[in-house]
Coordinates of C-alpha atoms in Angstrom, one line a residue:
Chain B
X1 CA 34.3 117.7 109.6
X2 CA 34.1 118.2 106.0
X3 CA 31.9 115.8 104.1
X4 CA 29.4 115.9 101.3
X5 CA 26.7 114.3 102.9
X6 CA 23.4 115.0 103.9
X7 CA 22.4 113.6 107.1
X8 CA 24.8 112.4 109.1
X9 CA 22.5 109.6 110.3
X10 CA 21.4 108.6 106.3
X11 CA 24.5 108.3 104.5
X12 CA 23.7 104.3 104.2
X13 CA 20.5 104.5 102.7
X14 CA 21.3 108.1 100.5
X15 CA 24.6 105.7 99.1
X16 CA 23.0 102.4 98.6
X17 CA 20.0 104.4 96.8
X18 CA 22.8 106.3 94.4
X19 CA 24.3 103.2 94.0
X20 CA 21.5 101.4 92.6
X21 CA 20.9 104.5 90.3
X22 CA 24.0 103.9 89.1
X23 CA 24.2 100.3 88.1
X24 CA 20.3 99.6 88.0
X25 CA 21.5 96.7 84.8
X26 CA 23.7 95.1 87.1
X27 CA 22.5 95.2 90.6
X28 CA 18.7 95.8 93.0
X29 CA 18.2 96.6 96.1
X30 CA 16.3 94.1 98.0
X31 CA 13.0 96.4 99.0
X32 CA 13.1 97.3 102.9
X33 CA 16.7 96.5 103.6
X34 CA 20.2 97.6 103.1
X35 CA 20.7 94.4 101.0
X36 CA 22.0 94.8 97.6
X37 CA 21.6 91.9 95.4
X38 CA 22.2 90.9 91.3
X39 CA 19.7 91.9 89.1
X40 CA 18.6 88.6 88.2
X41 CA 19.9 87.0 91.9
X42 CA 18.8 84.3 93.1
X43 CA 19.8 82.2 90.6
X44 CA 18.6 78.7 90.3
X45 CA 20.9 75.3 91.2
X46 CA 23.9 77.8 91.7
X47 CA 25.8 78.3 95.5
X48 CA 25.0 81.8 96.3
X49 CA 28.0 83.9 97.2
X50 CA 27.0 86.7 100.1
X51 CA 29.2 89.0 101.7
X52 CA 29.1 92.4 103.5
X53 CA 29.8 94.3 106.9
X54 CA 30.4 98.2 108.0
X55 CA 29.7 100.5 105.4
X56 CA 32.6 102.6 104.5
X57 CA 35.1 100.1 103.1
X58 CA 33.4 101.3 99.3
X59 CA 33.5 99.7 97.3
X60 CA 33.1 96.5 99.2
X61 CA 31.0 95.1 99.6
X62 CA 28.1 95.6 96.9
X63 CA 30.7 96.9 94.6
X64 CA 31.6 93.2 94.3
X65 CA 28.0 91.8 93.8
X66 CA 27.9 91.3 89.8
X67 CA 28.6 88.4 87.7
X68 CA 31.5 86.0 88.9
X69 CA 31.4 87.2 92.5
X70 CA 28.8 88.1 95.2
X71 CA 25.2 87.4 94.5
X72 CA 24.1 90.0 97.1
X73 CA 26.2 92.5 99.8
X74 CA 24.5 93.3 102.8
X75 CA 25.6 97.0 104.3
X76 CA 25.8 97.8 108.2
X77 CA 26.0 100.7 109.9
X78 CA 29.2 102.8 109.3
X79 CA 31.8 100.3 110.4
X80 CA 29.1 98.5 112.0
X81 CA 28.0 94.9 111.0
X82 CA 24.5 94.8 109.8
X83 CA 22.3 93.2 111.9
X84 CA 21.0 89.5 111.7
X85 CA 18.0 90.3 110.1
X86 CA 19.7 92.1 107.7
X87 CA 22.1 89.3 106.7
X88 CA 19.2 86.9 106.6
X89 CA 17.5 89.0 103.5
X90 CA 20.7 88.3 102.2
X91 CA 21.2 85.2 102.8
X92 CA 17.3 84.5 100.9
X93 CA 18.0 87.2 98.2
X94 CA 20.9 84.9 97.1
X95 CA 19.8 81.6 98.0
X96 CA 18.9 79.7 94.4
X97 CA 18.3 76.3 96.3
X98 CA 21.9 75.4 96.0
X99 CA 22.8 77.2 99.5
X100 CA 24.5 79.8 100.2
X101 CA 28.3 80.8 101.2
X102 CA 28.9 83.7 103.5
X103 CA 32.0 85.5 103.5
X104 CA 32.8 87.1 107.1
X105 CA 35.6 89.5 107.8
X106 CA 37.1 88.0 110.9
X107 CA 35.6 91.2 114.1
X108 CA 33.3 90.0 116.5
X109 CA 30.2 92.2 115.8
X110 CA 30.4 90.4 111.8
X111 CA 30.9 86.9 113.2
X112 CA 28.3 86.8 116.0
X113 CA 25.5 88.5 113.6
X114 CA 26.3 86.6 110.6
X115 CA 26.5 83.4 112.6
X116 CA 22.7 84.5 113.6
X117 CA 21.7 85.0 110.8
X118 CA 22.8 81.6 109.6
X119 CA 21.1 80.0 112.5
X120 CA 18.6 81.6 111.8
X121 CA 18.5 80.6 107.7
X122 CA 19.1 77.1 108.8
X123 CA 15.7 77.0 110.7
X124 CA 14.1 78.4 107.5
X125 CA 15.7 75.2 105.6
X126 CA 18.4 77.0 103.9
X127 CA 22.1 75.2 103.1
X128 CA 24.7 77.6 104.7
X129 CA 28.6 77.8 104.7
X130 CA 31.1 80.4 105.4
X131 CA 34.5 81.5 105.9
X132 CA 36.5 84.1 108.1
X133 CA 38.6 85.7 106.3
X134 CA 41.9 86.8 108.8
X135 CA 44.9 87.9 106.5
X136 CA 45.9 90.7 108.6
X137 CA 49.1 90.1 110.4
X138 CA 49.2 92.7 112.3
X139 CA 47.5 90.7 115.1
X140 CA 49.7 88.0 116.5
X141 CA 47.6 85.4 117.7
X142 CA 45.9 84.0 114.4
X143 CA 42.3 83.4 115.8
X144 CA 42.0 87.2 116.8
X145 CA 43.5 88.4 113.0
X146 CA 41.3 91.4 111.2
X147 CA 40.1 90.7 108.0
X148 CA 41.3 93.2 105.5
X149 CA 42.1 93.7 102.2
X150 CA 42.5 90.1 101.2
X151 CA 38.9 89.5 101.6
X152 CA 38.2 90.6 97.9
X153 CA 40.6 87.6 96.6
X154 CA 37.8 85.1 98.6
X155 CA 35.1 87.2 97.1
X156 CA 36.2 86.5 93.9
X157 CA 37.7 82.9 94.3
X158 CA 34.3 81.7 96.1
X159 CA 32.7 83.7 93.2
X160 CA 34.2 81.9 90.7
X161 CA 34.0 78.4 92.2
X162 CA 30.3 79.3 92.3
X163 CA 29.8 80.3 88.7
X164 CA 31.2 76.9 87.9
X165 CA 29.4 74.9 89.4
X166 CA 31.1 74.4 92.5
X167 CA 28.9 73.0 94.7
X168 CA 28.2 74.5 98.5
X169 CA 31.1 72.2 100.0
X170 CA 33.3 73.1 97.1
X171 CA 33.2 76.8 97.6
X172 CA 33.9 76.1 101.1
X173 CA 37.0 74.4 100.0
X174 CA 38.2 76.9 97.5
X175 CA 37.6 80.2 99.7
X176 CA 39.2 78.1 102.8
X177 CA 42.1 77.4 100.7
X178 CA 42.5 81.1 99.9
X179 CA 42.5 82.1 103.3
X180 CA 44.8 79.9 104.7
X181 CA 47.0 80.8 101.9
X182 CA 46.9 84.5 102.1
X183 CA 48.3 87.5 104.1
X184 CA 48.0 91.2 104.7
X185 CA 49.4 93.9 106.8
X186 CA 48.6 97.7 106.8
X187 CA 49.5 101.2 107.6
X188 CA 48.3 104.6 107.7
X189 CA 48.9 108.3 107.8
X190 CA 45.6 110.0 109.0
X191 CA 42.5 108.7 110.6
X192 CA 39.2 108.9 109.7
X193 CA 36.3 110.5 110.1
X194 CA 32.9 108.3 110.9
X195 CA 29.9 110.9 109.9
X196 CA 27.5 110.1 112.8
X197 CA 30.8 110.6 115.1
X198 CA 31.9 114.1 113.7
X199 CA 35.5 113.7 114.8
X200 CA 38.8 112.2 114.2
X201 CA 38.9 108.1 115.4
X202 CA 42.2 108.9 116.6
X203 CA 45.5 111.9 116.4
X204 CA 48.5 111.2 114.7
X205 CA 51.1 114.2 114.4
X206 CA 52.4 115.4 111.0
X207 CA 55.5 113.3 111.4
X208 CA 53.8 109.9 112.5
X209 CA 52.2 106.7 111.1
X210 CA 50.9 104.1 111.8
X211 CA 51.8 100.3 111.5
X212 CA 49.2 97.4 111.4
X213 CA 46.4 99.4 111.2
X214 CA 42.3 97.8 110.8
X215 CA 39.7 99.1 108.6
X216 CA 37.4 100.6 110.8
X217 CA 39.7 103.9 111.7
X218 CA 41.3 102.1 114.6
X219 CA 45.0 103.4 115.4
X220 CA 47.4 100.6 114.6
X221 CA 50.1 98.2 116.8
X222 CA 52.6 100.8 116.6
X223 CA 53.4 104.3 115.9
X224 CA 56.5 105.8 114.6
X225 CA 57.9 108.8 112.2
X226 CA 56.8 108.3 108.9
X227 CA 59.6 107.4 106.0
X228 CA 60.0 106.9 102.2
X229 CA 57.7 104.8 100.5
X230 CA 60.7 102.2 99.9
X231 CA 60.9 101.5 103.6
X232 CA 57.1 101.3 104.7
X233 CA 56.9 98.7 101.6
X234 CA 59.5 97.0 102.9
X235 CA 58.6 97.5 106.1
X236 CA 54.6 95.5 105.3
X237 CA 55.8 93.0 102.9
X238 CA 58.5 91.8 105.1
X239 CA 55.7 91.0 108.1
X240 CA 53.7 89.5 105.1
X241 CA 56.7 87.1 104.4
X242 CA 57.8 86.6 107.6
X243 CA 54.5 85.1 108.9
X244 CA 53.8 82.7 105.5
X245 CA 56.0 80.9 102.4
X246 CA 54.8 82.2 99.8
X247 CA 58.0 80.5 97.8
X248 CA 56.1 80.1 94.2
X249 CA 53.4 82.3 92.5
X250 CA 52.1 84.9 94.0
X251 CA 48.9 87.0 93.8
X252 CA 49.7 91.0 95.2
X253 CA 47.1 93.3 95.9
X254 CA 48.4 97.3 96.8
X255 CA 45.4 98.5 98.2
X256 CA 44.3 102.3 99.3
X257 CA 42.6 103.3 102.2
X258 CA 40.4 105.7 100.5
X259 CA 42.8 109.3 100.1
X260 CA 46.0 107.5 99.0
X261 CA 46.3 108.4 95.1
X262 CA 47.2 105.9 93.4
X263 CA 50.8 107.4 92.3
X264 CA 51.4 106.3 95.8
X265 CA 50.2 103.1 95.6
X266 CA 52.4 102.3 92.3
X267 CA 55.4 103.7 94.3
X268 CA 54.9 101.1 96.6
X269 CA 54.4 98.3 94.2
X270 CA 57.5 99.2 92.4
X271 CA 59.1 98.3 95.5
X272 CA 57.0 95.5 96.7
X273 CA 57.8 93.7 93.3
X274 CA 61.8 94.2 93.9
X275 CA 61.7 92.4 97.0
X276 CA 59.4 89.6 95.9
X277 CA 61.5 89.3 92.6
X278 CA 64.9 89.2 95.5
X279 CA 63.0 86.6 97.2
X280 CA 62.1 84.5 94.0
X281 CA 58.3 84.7 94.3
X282 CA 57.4 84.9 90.9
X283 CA 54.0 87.7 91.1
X284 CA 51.3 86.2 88.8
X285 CA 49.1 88.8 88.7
X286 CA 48.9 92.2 90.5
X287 CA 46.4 94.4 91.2
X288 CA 46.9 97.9 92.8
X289 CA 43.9 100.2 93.7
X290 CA 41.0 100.7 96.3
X291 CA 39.5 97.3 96.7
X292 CA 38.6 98.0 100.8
X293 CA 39.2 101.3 102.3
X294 CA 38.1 103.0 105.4
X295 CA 36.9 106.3 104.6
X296 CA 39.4 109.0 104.1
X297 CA 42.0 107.2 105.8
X298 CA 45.5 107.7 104.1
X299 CA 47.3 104.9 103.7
X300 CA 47.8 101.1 102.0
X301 CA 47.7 97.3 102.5
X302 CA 49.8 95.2 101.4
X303 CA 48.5 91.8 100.5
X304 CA 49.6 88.3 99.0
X305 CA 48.0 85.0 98.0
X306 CA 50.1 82.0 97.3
X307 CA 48.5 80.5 94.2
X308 CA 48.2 76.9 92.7
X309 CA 46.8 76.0 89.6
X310 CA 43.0 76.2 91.3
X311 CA 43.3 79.5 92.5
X312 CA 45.1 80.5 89.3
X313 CA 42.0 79.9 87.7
X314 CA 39.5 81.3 89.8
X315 CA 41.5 84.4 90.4
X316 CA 41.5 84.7 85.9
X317 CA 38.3 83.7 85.7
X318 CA 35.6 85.8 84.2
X319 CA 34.0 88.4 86.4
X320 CA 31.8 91.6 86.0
X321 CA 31.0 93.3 88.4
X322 CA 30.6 97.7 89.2
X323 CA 34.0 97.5 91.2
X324 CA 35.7 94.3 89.4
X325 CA 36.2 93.1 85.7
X326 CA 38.7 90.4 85.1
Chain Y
X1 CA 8.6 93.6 145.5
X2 CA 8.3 92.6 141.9
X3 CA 8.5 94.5 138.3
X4 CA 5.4 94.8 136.6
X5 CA 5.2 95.3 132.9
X6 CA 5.0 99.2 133.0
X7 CA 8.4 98.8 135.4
X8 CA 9.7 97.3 132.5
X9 CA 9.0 99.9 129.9
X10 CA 10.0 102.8 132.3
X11 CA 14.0 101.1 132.3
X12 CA 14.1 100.5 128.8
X13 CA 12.8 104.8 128.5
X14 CA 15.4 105.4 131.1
X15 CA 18.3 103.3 130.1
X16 CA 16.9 105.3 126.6
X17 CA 17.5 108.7 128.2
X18 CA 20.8 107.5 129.3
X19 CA 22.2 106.1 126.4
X20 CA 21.1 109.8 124.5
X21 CA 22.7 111.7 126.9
X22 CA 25.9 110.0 127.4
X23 CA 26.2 109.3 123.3
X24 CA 28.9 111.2 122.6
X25 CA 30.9 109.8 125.8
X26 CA 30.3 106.6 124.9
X27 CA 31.6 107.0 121.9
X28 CA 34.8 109.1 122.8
X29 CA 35.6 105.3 124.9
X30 CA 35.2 103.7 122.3
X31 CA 37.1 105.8 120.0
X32 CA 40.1 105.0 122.9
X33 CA 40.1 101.9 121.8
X34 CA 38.0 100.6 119.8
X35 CA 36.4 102.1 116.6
X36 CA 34.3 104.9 117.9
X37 CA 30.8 104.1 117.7
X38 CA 29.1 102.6 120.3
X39 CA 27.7 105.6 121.9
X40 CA 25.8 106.2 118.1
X41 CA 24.4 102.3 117.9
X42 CA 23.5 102.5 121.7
X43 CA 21.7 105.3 121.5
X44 CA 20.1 104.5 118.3
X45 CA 19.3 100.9 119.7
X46 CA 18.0 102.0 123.0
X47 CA 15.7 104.8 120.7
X48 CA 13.7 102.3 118.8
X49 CA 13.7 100.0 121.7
X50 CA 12.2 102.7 124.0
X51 CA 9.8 103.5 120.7
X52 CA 8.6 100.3 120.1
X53 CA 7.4 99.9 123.4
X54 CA 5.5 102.7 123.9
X55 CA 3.7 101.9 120.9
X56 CA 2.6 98.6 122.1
X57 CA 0.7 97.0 125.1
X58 CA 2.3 94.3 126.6
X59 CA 0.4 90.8 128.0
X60 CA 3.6 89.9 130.6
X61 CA 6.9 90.5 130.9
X62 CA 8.2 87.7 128.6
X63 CA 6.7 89.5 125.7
X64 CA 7.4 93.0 126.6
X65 CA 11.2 92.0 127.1
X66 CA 11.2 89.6 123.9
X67 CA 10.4 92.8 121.8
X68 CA 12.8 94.7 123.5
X69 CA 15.3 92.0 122.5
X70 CA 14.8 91.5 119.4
X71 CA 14.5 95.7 118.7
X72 CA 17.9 95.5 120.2
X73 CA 19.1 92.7 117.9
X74 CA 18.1 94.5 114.8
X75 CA 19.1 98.3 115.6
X76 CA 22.0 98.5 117.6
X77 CA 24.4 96.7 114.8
X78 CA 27.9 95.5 115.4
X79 CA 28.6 92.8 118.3
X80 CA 26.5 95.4 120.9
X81 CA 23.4 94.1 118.7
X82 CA 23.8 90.4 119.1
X83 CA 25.1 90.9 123.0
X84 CA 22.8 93.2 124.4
X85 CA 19.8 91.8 122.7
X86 CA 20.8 88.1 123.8
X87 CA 20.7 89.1 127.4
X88 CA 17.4 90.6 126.7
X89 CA 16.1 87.7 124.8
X90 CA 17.2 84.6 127.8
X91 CA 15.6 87.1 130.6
X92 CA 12.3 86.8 128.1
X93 CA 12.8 83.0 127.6
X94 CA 13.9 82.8 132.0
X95 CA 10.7 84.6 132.4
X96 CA 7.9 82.6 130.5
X97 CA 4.6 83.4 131.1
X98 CA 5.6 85.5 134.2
X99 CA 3.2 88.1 134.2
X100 CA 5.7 90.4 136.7
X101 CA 9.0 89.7 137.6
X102 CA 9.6 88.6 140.9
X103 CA 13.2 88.8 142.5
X104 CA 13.4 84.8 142.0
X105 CA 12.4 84.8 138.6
X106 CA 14.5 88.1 137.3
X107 CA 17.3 86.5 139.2
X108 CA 16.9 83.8 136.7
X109 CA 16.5 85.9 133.7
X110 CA 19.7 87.7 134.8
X111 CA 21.6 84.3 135.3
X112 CA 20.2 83.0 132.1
X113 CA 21.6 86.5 130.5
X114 CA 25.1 86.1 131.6
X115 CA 25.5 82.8 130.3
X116 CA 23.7 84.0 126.5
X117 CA 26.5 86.6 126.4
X118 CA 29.1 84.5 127.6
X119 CA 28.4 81.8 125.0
X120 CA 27.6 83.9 122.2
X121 CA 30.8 86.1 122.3
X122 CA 32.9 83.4 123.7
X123 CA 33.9 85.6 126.5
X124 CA 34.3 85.7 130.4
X125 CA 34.7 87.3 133.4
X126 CA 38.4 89.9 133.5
X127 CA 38.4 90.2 129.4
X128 CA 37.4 94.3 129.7
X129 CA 34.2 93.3 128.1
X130 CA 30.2 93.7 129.2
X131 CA 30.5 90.3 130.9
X132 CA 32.4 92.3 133.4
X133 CA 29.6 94.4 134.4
X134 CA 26.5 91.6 133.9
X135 CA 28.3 88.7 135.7
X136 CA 29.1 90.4 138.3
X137 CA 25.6 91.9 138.9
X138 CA 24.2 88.1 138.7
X139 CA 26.9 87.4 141.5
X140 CA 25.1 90.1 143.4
X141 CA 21.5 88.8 142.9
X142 CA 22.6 85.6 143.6
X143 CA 23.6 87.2 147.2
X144 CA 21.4 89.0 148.0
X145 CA 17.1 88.2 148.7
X146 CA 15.2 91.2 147.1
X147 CA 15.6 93.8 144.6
X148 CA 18.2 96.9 146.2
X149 CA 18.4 100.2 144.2
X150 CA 21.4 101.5 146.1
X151 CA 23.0 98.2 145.8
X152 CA 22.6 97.4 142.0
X153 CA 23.8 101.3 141.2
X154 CA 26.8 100.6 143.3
X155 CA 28.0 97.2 141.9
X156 CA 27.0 98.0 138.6
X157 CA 29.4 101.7 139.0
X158 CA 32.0 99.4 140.8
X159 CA 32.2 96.7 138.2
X160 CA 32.4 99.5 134.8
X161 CA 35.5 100.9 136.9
X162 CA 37.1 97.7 137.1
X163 CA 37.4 97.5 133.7
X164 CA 40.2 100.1 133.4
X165 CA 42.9 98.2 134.9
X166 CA 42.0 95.2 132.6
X167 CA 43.9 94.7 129.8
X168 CA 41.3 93.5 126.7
X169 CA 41.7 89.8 125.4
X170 CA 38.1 89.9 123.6
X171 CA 36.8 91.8 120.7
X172 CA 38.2 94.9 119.3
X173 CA 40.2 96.7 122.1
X174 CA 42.1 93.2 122.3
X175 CA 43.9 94.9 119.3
X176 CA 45.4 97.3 121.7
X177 CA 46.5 94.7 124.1
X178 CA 48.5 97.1 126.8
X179 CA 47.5 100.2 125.2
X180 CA 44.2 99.3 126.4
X181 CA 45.1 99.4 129.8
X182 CA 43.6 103.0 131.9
X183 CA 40.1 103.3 129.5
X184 CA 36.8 101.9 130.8
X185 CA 35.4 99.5 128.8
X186 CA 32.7 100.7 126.3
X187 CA 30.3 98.0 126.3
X188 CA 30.6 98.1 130.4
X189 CA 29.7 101.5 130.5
X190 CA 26.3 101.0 128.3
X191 CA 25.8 98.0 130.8
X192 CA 25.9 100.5 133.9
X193 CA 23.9 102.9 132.3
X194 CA 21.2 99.9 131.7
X195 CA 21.5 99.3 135.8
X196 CA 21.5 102.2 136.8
X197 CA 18.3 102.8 135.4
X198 CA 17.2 99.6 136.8
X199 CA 18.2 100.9 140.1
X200 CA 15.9 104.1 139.3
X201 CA 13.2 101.8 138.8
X202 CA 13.3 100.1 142.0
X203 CA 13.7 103.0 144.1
X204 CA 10.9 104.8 142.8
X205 CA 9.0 102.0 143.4
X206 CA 10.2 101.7 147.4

């Protein structure tokens, strides 16, 4: 294993601390936990907008805690959902009186402890909602999906609705939209690495890929001999389109798993646009980049939203963040 | 026979020790299929768990296993933190005010503990998951009329196996659907390793 860390068993707390260093305008870290909140967080009558999970999907999820998004990111374990506790400093560090929305990435471990931890900011009188995001399409049966990629559209769309004004139902409304409107699908070329774990999460051969793949360095729902860049575009977008009608506008993202450069990427956006274009989606905005990786993993997502007039405007609306400016 | 509160202590050190030394194997399951770190929260889990309690003298064994719940809760992480620590935390609720455990009342706790797991990862018995190994040792209090190393070691080994011809339909190896078919279940394994040591325990006490 090559990595430039320290201890295996601190590379949490040594990022989180750089982190902070590096954006101590924008963001703080909320003193004895992993929680990283907005400098001026909590903010008074506004819905709080949490997020957060594994570490190792940089920048999510404090990349995304800034102005117009998340009020505070709470970071697990590598690959690991933080603990309720955890989630529950959260949950007060962003809690302004308005209550607060949590945005979960559809695995068990971040479901069961976030659900905690909102059980457990209920007793303490706190307003809570949330979403589970599940746009990967990988996974056939809808209530099992992976949350991937797709998740930073809900951070910024709940974001948004939150900076308006939106109250706690309404940001429930407008990040359950985007979910339900919204699909991703995945490959990759090479596992990971998790530091603590020293070792590859799984072998592929020079020749292979795989199709379908998670975030958390898990092999994929099938494996076969890698191809051109045209084909493995086509390849995700068509399971994209053939699980949704996304007949209208269209949000893409082209997102990297972490060692994909983004020549790559654009390669496959070329061809991602083609087919949409073929299919008469018109593509209102794209973005292409590394919104939700998984370490070193080589590889991209592919994701779309469907977009109506409300989500047109949250998506443009103003947002600054360390890992987001619109 | 009954546990007292130093019983309880001596199975969190050993299920502890256990976790530590079987780490790495835990994790290479896991890494099978699933995402290839259970053996690192286990054993970081188990650690401050085992740590805590040394630190701390204990009234009865609804406290001592409350604070090995919630230790469990905070440090293990992922859905191991919530699972393991909810079976911890209804065997401390089962066991209020108990001062030992008695086979009645930890046959309780353990009942109480498979139903806290069941509900809170909305799983069941033949989903390759730690129910697998905790209902089935309930089923065996339930049978049987006092605390039996030999017998808790075995069912606890037997149930683990079982989970290698299961094919996963809950939490991350559910992914893998056949693929998943031929590994023991992760979470199983940690659950074994936590009876087992329960068995050790026992027989040193008989």
């Amino acid at each position: 294993m090559k990595k430039i860390i320290n201890d295996p068993n601190e590379v949490v707390h040594d990022m989180t601390e750089g982190m902070i260093a590096a954006h101590s305008d924008e963001l703080k870290q909320i003193s004895g936990t992993t929680v990283i909140a907005k400098v001026n967080a909590p903010i008074s009558g506004k819905v709080g907008v949490i997020s957060g999970g594994g570490s190792g999907h940089e920048p999510a999820h404090a990349g995304y805690v800034g102005n117009g998004m998340l009020d505070a990111a709470v970071a697990g374990e590598v690959f690991t959902s933080p603990a309720p506790d955890q989630v529950l400093e959260a949950i007060k560090a962003a809690d302004g009186g308005a209550g607060v929305f949590l945005v979960i990435k559809n695995y068990t471990g971040d479901v069961l402890n976030f659900e905690m931890a909102a059980e457990l900011a209920e007793a303490e009188g706190i307003k809570v909602e949330k979403v589970v995001v599940n746009d990967d399409v990988a996974v056939d049966d809808p209530s099992s999906r992976r949350g991937i990629a797709g998740t930073i559209f809900v951070h910024k769309v709940a974001g948004a609705k939150a900076e308006q004004g939106g109250s706690l139902e309404e940001v429930k409304a407008a990040a359950d939209k985007a979910v339900n409107n919204m699909r991703s699908m995945g490959m990759a070329m090479t596992p990971c690495i998790v530091p603590a774990a020293g070792s590859p999460s799984f072998q592929l051969g020079e020749n292979e890929m795989e199709i379908g793949i998670g975030i958390h360095g898990e092999s994929g729902i099938e494996r076969k001999e890698i191809t051109a860049a045209d084909d493995i575009a086509q390849e995700l977008t068509d399971r994209v389109l053939n699980d949704f009608d996304f007949t209208g506008e269209a949000a893409v993202m082209i997102n990297g798993l972490g060692s994909t450069p983004e020549m790559e990427l654009y390669i496959v956006n070329k061809k991602v646009q083609s087919i949409l274009a073929e299919k008469g989606i018109t593509v209102y905005k794209t973005f292409v980049g590394e919104y939700l990786t998984s370490l070193e993993m080589t590889g991209c997502s592919v994701t779309l939203l469907k977009l109506d007039d409300e989500l047109k405007t949250l998506l443009d609306a103003r947002a600054q963040t360390p890992a987001f400016h619109s | 026979m009954e546990l007292t509160v130093q019983d309880i202590v001596t199975w969190i050190e050993k299920a502890n020790e256990k976790m530590q030394a079987n780490k790495e194997y835990l994790t290479t399951l896991d890494q099978e299929i699933g995402d290839g770190d259970h053996g690192i929260n286990m054993a970081r889990g188990f650690q401050e768990a085992a740590a805590k309690l040394a630190d701390n003298d204990y009234p009865d064994a609804e406290a001592v296993l409350k604070d090995t719940a919630m230790t469990l809760m905070s440090k293990i992480g992922g859905a191991s933190g919530p699972l393991f620590g909810t079976a911890f935390l209804k065997m401390s609720v089962a066991s209020k005010e108990a001062e030992t455990l008695d086979y009645e009342t930890f046959k309780h706790g353990l009942k109480e503990a498979v139903e806290g797991i069941k509900q809170r990862g909305k799983a069941t018995e033949g989903e390759k998951t730690l129910v697998d190994v905790w209902a089935k040792m309930a089923d065996l209090f339930n049978k049987e009329t006092d605390f039996s190393a030999d017998k808790i070691a075995d069912e606890a080994n037997d149930a683990m196996e079982q989970t290698k011809d299961m094919m996963a339909t809950k939490g991350r190896a559910s992914y893998f659907k056949e693929r998943s078919i031929g590994h023991i279940d992760p979470g199983s394994a940690s659950s074994q390793y936590i009876f087992t040591a329960l068995a050790e325990v026992i027989g040193g006490k008989l």
